[in-house]
Coordinates of C-alpha atoms and ligand atoms in Angstrom, one line a residue:
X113 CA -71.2 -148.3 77.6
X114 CA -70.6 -151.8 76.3
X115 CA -68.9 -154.1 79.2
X116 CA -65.2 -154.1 79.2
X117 CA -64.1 -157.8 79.3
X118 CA -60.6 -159.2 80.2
X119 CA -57.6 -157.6 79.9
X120 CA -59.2 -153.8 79.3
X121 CA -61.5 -154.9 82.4
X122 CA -58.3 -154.8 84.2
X123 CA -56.3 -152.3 83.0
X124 CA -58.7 -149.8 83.0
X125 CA -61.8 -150.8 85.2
X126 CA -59.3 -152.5 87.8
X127 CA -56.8 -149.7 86.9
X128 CA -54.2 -152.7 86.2
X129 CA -54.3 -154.3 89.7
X130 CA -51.2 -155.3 90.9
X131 CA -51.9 -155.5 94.8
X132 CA -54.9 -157.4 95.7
X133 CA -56.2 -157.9 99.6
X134 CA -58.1 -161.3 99.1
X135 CA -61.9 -162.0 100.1
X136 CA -62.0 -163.1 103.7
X137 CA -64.7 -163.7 105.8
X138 CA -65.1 -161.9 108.9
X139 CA -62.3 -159.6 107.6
X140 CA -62.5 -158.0 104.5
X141 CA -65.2 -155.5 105.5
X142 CA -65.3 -152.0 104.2
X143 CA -63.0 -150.2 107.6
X144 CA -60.7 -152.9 107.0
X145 CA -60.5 -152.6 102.9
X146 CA -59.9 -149.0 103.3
X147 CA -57.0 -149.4 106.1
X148 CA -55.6 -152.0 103.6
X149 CA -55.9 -149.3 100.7
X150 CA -53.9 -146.5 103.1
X151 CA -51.5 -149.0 102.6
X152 CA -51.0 -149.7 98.9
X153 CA -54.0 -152.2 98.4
X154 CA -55.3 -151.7 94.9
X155 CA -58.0 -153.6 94.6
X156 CA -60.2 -155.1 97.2
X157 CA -63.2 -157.9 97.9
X158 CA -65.6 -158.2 100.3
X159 CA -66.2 -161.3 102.2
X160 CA -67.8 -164.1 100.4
X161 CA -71.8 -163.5 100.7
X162 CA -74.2 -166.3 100.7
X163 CA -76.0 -165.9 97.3
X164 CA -79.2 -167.1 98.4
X165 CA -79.2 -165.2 101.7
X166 CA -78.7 -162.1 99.7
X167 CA -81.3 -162.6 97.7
X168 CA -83.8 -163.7 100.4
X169 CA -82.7 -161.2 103.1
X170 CA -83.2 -157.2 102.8
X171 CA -81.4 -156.8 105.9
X172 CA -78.5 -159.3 104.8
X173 CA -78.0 -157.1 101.7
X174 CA -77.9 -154.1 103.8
X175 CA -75.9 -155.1 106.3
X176 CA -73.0 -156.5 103.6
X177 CA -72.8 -154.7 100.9
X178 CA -75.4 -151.9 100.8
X179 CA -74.2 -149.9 104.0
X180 CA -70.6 -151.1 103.2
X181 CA -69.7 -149.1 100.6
X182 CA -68.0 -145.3 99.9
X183 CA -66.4 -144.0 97.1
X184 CA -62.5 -144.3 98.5
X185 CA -63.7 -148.5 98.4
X186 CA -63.2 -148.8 94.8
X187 CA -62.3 -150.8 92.7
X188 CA -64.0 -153.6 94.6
X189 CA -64.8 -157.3 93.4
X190 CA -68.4 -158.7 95.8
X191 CA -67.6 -162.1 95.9
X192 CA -70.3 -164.8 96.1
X193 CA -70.9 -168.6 97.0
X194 CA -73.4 -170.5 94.7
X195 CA -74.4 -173.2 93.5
X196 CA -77.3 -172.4 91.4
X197 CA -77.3 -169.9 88.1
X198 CA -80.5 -168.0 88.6
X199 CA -79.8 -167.5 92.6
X200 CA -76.2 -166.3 91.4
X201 CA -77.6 -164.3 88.9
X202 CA -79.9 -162.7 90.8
X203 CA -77.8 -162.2 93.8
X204 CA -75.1 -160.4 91.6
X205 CA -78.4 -158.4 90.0
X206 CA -79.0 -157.2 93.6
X207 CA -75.4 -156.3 94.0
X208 CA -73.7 -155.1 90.4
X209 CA -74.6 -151.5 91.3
X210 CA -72.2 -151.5 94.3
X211 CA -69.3 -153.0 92.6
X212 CA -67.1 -153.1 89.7
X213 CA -67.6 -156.8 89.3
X214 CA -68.6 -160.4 91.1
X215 CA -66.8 -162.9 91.7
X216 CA -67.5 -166.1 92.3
X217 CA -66.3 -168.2 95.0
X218 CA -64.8 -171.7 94.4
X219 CA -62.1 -172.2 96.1
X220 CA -63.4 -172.1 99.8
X221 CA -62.5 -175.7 101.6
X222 CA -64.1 -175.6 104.6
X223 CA -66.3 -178.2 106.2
X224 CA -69.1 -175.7 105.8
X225 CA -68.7 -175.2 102.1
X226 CA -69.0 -179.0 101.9
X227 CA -72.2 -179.1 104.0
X228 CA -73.3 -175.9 101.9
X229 CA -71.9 -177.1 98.6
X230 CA -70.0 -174.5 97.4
X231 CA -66.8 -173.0 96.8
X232 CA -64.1 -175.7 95.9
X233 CA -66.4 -178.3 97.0
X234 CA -68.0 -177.6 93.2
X235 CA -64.4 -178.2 91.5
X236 CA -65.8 -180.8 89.6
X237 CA -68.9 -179.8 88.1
X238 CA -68.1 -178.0 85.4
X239 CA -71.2 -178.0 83.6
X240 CA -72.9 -176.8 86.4
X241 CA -70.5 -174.2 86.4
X242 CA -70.3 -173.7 82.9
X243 CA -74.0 -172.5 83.1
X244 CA -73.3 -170.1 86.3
X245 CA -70.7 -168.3 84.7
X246 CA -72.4 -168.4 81.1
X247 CA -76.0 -167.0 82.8
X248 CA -73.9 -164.5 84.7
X249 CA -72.0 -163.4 81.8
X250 CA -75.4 -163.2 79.9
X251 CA -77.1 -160.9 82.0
X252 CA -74.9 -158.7 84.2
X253 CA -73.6 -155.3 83.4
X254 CA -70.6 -155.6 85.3
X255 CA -67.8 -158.8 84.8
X256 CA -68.1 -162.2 86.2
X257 CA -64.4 -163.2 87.8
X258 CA -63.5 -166.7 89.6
X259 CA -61.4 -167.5 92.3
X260 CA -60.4 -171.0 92.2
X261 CA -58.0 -174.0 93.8
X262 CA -56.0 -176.3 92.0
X263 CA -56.0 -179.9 91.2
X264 CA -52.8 -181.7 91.7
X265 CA -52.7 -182.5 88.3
X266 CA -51.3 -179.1 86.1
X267 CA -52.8 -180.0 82.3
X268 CA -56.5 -180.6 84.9
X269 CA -56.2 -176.9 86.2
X270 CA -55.3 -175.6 82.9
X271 CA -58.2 -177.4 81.2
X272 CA -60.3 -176.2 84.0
X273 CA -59.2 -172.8 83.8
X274 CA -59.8 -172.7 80.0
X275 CA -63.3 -173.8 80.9
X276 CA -64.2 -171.1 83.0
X277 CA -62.5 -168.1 80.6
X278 CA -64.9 -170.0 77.9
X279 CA -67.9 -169.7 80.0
X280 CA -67.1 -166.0 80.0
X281 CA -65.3 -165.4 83.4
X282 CA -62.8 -162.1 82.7
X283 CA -60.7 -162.6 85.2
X284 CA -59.0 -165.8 87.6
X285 CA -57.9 -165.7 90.6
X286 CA -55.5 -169.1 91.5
X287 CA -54.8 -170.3 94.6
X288 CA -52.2 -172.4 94.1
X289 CA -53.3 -175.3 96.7
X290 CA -55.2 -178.6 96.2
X291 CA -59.0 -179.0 98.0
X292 CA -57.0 -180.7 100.5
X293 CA -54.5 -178.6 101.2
X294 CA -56.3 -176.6 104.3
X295 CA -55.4 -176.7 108.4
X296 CA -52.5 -178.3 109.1
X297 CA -52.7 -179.9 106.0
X298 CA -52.0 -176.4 104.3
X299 CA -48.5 -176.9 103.0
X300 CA -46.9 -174.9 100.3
X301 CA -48.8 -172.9 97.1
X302 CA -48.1 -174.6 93.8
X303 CA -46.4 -171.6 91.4
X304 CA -45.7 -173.9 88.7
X305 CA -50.1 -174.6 88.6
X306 CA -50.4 -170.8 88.4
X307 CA -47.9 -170.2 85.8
X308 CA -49.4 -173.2 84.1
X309 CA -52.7 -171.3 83.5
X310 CA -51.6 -168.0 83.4
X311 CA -50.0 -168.9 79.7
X312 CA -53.2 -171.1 78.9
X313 CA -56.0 -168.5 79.0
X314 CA -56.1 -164.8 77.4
X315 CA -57.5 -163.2 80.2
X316 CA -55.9 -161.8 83.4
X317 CA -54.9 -163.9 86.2
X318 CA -53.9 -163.2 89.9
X319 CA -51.8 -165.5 92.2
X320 CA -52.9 -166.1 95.5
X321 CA -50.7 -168.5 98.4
X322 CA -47.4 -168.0 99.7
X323 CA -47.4 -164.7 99.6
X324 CA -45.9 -163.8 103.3
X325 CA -43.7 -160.5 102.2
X326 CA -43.6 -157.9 100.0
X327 CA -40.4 -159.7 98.3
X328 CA -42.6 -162.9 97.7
X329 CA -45.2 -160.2 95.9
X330 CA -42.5 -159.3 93.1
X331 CA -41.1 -162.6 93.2
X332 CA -44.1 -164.0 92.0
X333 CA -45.1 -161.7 89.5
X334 CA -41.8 -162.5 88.1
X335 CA -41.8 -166.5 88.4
X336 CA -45.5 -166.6 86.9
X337 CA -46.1 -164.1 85.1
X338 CA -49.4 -163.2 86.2
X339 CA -50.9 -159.5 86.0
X340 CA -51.8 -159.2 90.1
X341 CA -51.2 -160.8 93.3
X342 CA -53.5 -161.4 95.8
X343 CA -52.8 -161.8 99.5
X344 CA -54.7 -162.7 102.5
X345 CA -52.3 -162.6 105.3
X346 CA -49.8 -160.2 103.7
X347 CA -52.3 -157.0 104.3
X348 CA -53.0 -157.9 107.5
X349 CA -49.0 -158.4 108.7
X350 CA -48.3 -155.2 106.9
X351 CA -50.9 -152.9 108.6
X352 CA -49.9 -154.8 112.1
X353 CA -46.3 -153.8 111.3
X354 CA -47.2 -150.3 110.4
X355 CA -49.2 -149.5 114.1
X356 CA -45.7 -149.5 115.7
X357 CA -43.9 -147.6 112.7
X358 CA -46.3 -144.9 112.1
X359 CA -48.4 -142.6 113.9
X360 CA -50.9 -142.0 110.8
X361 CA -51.3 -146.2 110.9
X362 CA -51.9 -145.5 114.4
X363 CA -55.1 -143.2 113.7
X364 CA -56.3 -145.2 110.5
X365 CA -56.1 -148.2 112.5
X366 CA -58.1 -146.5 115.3
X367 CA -60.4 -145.6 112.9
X368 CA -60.7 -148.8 111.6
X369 CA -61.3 -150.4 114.7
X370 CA -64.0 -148.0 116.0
X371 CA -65.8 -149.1 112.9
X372 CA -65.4 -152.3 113.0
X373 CA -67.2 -155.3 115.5
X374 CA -65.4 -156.7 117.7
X375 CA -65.2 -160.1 116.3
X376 CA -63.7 -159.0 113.1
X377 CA -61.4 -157.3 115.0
X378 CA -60.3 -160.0 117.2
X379 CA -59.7 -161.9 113.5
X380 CA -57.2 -159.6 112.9
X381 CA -55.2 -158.9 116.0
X382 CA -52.4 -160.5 116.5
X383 CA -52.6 -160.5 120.3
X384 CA -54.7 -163.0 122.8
X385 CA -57.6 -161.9 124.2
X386 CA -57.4 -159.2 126.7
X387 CA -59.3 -158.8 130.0
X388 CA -62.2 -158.0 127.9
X389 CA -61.6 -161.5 126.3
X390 CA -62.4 -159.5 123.1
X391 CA -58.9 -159.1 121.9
X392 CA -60.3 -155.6 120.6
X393 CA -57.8 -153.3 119.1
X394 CA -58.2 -150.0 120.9
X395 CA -57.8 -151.8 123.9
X396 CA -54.2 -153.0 122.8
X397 CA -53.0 -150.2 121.1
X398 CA -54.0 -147.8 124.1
X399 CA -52.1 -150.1 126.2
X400 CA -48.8 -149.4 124.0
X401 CA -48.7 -153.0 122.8
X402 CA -45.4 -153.6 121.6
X403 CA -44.5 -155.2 118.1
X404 CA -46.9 -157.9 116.7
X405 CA -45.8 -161.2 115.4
X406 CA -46.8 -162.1 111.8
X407 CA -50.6 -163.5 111.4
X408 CA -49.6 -167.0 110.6
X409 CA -46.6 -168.8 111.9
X410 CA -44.2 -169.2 108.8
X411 CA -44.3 -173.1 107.3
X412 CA -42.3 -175.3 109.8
X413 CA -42.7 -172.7 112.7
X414 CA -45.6 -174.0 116.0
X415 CA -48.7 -172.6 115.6
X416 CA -49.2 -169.4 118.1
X417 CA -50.6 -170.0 121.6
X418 CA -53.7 -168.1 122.6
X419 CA -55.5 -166.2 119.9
X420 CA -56.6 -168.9 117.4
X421 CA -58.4 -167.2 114.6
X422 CA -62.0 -168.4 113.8
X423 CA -60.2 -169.4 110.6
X424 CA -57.9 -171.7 112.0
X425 CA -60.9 -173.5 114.5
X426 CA -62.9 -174.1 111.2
X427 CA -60.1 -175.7 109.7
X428 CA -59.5 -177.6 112.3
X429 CA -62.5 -179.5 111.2
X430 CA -60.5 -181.6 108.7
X431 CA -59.0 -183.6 111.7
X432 CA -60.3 -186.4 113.1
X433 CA -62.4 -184.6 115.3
X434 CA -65.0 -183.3 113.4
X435 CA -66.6 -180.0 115.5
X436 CA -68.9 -177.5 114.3
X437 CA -67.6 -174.0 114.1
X438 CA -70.3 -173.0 116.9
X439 CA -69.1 -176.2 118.7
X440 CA -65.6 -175.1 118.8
X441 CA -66.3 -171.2 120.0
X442 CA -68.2 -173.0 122.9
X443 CA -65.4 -175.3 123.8
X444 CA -63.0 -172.4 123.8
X445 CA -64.8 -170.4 126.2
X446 CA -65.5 -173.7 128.3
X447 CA -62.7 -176.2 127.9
X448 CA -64.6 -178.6 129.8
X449 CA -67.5 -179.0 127.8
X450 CA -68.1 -182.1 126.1
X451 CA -69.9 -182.8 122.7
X452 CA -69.2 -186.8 123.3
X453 CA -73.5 -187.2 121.8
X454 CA -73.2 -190.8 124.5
X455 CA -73.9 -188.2 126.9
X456 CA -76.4 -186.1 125.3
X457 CA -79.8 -186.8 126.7
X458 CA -81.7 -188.8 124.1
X459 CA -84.9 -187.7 123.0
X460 CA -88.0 -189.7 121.7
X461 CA -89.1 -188.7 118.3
X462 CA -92.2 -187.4 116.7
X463 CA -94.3 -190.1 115.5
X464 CA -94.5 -187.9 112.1
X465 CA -91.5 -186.3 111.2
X466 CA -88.5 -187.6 113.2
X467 CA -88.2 -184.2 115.0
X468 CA -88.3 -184.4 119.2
X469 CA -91.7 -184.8 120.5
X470 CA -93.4 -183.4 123.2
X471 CA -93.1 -185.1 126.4
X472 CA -96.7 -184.6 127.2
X473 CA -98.1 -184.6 124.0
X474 CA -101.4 -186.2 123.4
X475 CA -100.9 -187.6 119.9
X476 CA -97.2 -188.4 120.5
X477 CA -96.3 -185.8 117.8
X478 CA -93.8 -182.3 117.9
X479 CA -95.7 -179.3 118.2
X480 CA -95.8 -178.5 114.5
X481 CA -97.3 -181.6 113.6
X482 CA -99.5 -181.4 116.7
X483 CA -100.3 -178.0 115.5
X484 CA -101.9 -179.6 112.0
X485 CA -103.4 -182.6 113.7
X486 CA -105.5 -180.5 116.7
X487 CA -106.1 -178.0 114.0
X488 CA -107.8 -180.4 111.4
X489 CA -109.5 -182.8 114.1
X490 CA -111.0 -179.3 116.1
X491 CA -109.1 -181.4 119.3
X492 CA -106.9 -179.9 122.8
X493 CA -103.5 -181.2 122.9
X494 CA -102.9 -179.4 126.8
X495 CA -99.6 -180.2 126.7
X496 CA -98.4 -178.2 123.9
X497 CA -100.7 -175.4 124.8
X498 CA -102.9 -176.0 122.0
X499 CA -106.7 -175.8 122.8
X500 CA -109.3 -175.8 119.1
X501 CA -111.9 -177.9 120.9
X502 CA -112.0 -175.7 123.9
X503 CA -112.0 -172.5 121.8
X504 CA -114.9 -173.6 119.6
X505 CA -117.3 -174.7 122.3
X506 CA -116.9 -171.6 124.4
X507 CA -116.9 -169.4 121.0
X508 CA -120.6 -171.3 120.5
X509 CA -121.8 -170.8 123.7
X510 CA -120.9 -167.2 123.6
X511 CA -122.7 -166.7 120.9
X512 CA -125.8 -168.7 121.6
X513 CA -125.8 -166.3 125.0
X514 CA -126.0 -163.5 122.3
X515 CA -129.5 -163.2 120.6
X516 CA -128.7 -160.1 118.2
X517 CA -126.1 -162.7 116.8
X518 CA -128.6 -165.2 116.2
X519 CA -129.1 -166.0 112.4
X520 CA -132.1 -164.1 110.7
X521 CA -135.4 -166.0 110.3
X522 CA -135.5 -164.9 106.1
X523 CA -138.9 -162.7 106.2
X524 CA -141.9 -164.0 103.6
X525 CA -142.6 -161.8 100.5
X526 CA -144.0 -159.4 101.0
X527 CA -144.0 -159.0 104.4
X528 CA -142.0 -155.5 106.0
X529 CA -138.2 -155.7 105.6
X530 CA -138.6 -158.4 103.2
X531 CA -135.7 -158.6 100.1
X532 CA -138.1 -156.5 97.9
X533 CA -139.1 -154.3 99.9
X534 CA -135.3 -153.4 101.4
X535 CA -134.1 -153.4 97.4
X536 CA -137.2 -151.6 96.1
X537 CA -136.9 -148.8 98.6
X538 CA -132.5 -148.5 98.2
X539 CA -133.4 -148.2 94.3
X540 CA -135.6 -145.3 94.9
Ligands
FMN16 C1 -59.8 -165.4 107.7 C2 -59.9 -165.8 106.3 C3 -61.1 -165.7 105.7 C4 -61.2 -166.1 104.3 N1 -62.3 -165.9 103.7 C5 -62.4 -166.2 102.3 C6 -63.5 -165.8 101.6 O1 -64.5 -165.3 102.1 N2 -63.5 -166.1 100.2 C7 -62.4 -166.7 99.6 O2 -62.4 -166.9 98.4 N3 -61.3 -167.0 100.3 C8 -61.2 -166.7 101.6 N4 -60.1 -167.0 102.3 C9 -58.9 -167.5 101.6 C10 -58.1 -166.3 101.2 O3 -58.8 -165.5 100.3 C11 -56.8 -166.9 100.5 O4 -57.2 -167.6 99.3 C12 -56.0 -167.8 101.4 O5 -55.9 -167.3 102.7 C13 -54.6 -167.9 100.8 O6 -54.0 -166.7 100.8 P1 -52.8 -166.3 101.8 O7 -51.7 -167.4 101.5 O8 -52.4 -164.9 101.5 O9 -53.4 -166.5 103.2 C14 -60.0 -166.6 103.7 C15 -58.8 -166.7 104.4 C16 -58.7 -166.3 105.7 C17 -57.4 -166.4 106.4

């Protein structure tokens, strides 16, 4: 069957879409895309997946996408972050059989995406991208989509858009904030920019930001005119709500939670961290937790005490104080702990590579470059463990104390045992 490109692609691959729970990280696994479906999600994605991991990783694939998938998950959209067109390609390759099309991810803001550069950190290379979506289009059986940011500047996201539906992209998803509009920084969704593209391409287009009730879902399918909407926080507030409205929420959320790990759990609920420190689920809704607050505090409101996402530490990372995601998961658990690097002990380096040497090192060298140097020169570095000289000599003397291992004197022609004679007589 030949592939079904925009708006057919969405009518009737996507089965017209209106409802979208949006790609999240640490969230949007399978339990919780199908307790978001119990609850009118019509189309799902899975968290963004590292293209190149996927490609290079069996168990990665497995873990993600190949043991996360059942027939009640569909439609589904595997979104990925790239930032080369073969890996992309050959990532989505790996994947197109578990999905109904891939998307790819360029809208992420995060320090990390800068660091890995990807998502909206590639907003302005457009050939580069150009050639991803092209390469993509060219040889996958299912549809490449986009999910993008804005530039401040309208006619730029239009022209941008138009770009991407010429590369062959079938469907776009706009968020409707700048690159710098993340953290505290977040501020409001830009409609207008959504509207903007939805009239300038022929292919579908969801909205995505300010989405915070089902009101604001038809409200902006009115305002902009665009075919879905997507939501992030939306889902997540409305199966919260549901757990103290509905005893069938109360079992699909159950059933969520006992398949899903704890940490993705704790992403969702809306409550601190219990006794456990866990902030699992089943632990709060056995204890009869009342009501839950909305994910995010509405625009204006203080940001909730106590259970700060994983989200909201990583966007942190805009501020002044620059901390590693891993950095700021250890400072939670240990307020005290200090990353000032004055006070990190220094180390001296390898005389090679830069790396940390080994205090006791005989060349002055890290252990890999040691490693190489003992290994070519036959030498002992004892402080890294690493003994070639040693070896050798006692391998010799072994063997010189061993007289059936001593070469062969080569016999004379002619002589018993000799080459001609052995040959002649196996010949026979
Ligand atoms: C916890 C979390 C994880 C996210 N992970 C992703 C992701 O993997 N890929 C992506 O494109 N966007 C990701 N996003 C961004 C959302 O998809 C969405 O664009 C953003 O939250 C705005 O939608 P909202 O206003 O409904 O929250 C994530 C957002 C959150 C809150």
């Amino acid at each position: 069957m030949p592939k079904l490109q925009g708006f057919e692609f969405w009518s009737r691959t996507l089965r017209g879409a209106r409802h979208v729970v949006a790609p999240m990280v640490d969230q949007s696994e399978l339990a919780w895309r199908l307790l978001s479906r119990r609850h009118g999600a019509q189309l799902c994605y899975t968290p963004m997946l590292h293209a190149q991991v996927f490609v290079r990783d069996a168990n990665y694939r497995k873990e993600n996408l190949y043991c996360e998938v059942c027939p009640e998950d569909r439609p589904l959209i595997v979104q990925f972050c790239a930032n080369d067109p073969e890996v992309f390609v050959q990532a989505a390759l790996l994947a197109q059989d578990y999905c109904d099309a891939i998307d790819l991810n360029l809208g992420c803001p995060q320090m990390i995406a800068k660091r890995g550069h990807y998502g909206a950190f590639l907003q302005d290379e457009w050939d580069l991208l150009q050639r991803m979506i092209l390469l993509a289009h060219e040889k996958l059986s299912v549809p490449v989509t986009c999910k993008i940011r804005v530039f401040p500047e309208i006619d730029k996201t239009v022209r941008y858009a138009q770009m991407l539906e010429k590369a062959g992209c079938q469907l776009l998803t706009v968020h409707g904030r700048t690159k710098e509009q993340k953290g505290p920084l977040s501020g409001a969704a830009s409609w207008e920019h959504i509207k903007a593209v939805r009239k300038a391409v022929a292919i579908p287009v969801f909205a995505n930001g300010n989405i915070q009730c089902l009101q604001d879902v038809e409200r902006c399918l009115r305002d902009t005119g665009v075919q879905g909407v997507m939501s992030a926080e939306l889902g997540a507030a409305r199966a919260v709500d549901s757990i103290s409205e509905a005893p069938d929420s109360l079992v699909a959320t159950s059933e969520w939670a006992a398949h899903c790990p704890c940490s993705s759990q704790q992403q969702h609920s809306p409550w601190p961290p219990g006794p456990c420190g866990c902030g699992c689920w089943p632990l709060k809704v056995s204890l009869g937790s009342a009501r839950c607050p909305p994910l995010r505090p509405r625009e204006g409101s203080k940001e909730r005490a106590g259970a700060r996402s994983k989200r909201a530490l990583e966007e942190e990372e805009c501020g002044t104080e620059v901390l590693s995601k891993n950095k700021q998961k250890k400072q939670l658990r240990n307020p005290h702990k200090t990353f000032d690097p004055s006070l990190k002990p220094k180390y001296a380096k390898c005389d090679q590579c830069g790396n940390p040497k080994g205090n006791r090192c005989v060349f002055s060298l890290c252990r890999g470059c040691c490693k190489k140097r003992a290994s070519k020169e036959t030498a002992d570095c004892p402080g890294h463990g690493l003994l070639f000289k040693t070896k050798l000599e006692k391998s010799l003397a072994w063997k010189e104390a061993q007289p059936e291992l001593q070469e062969p004197q080569p016999a004379a022609p002619g002589t018993p045992g000799g080459f001609s004679e052995v040959m002649g007589s196996a010949l026979a």
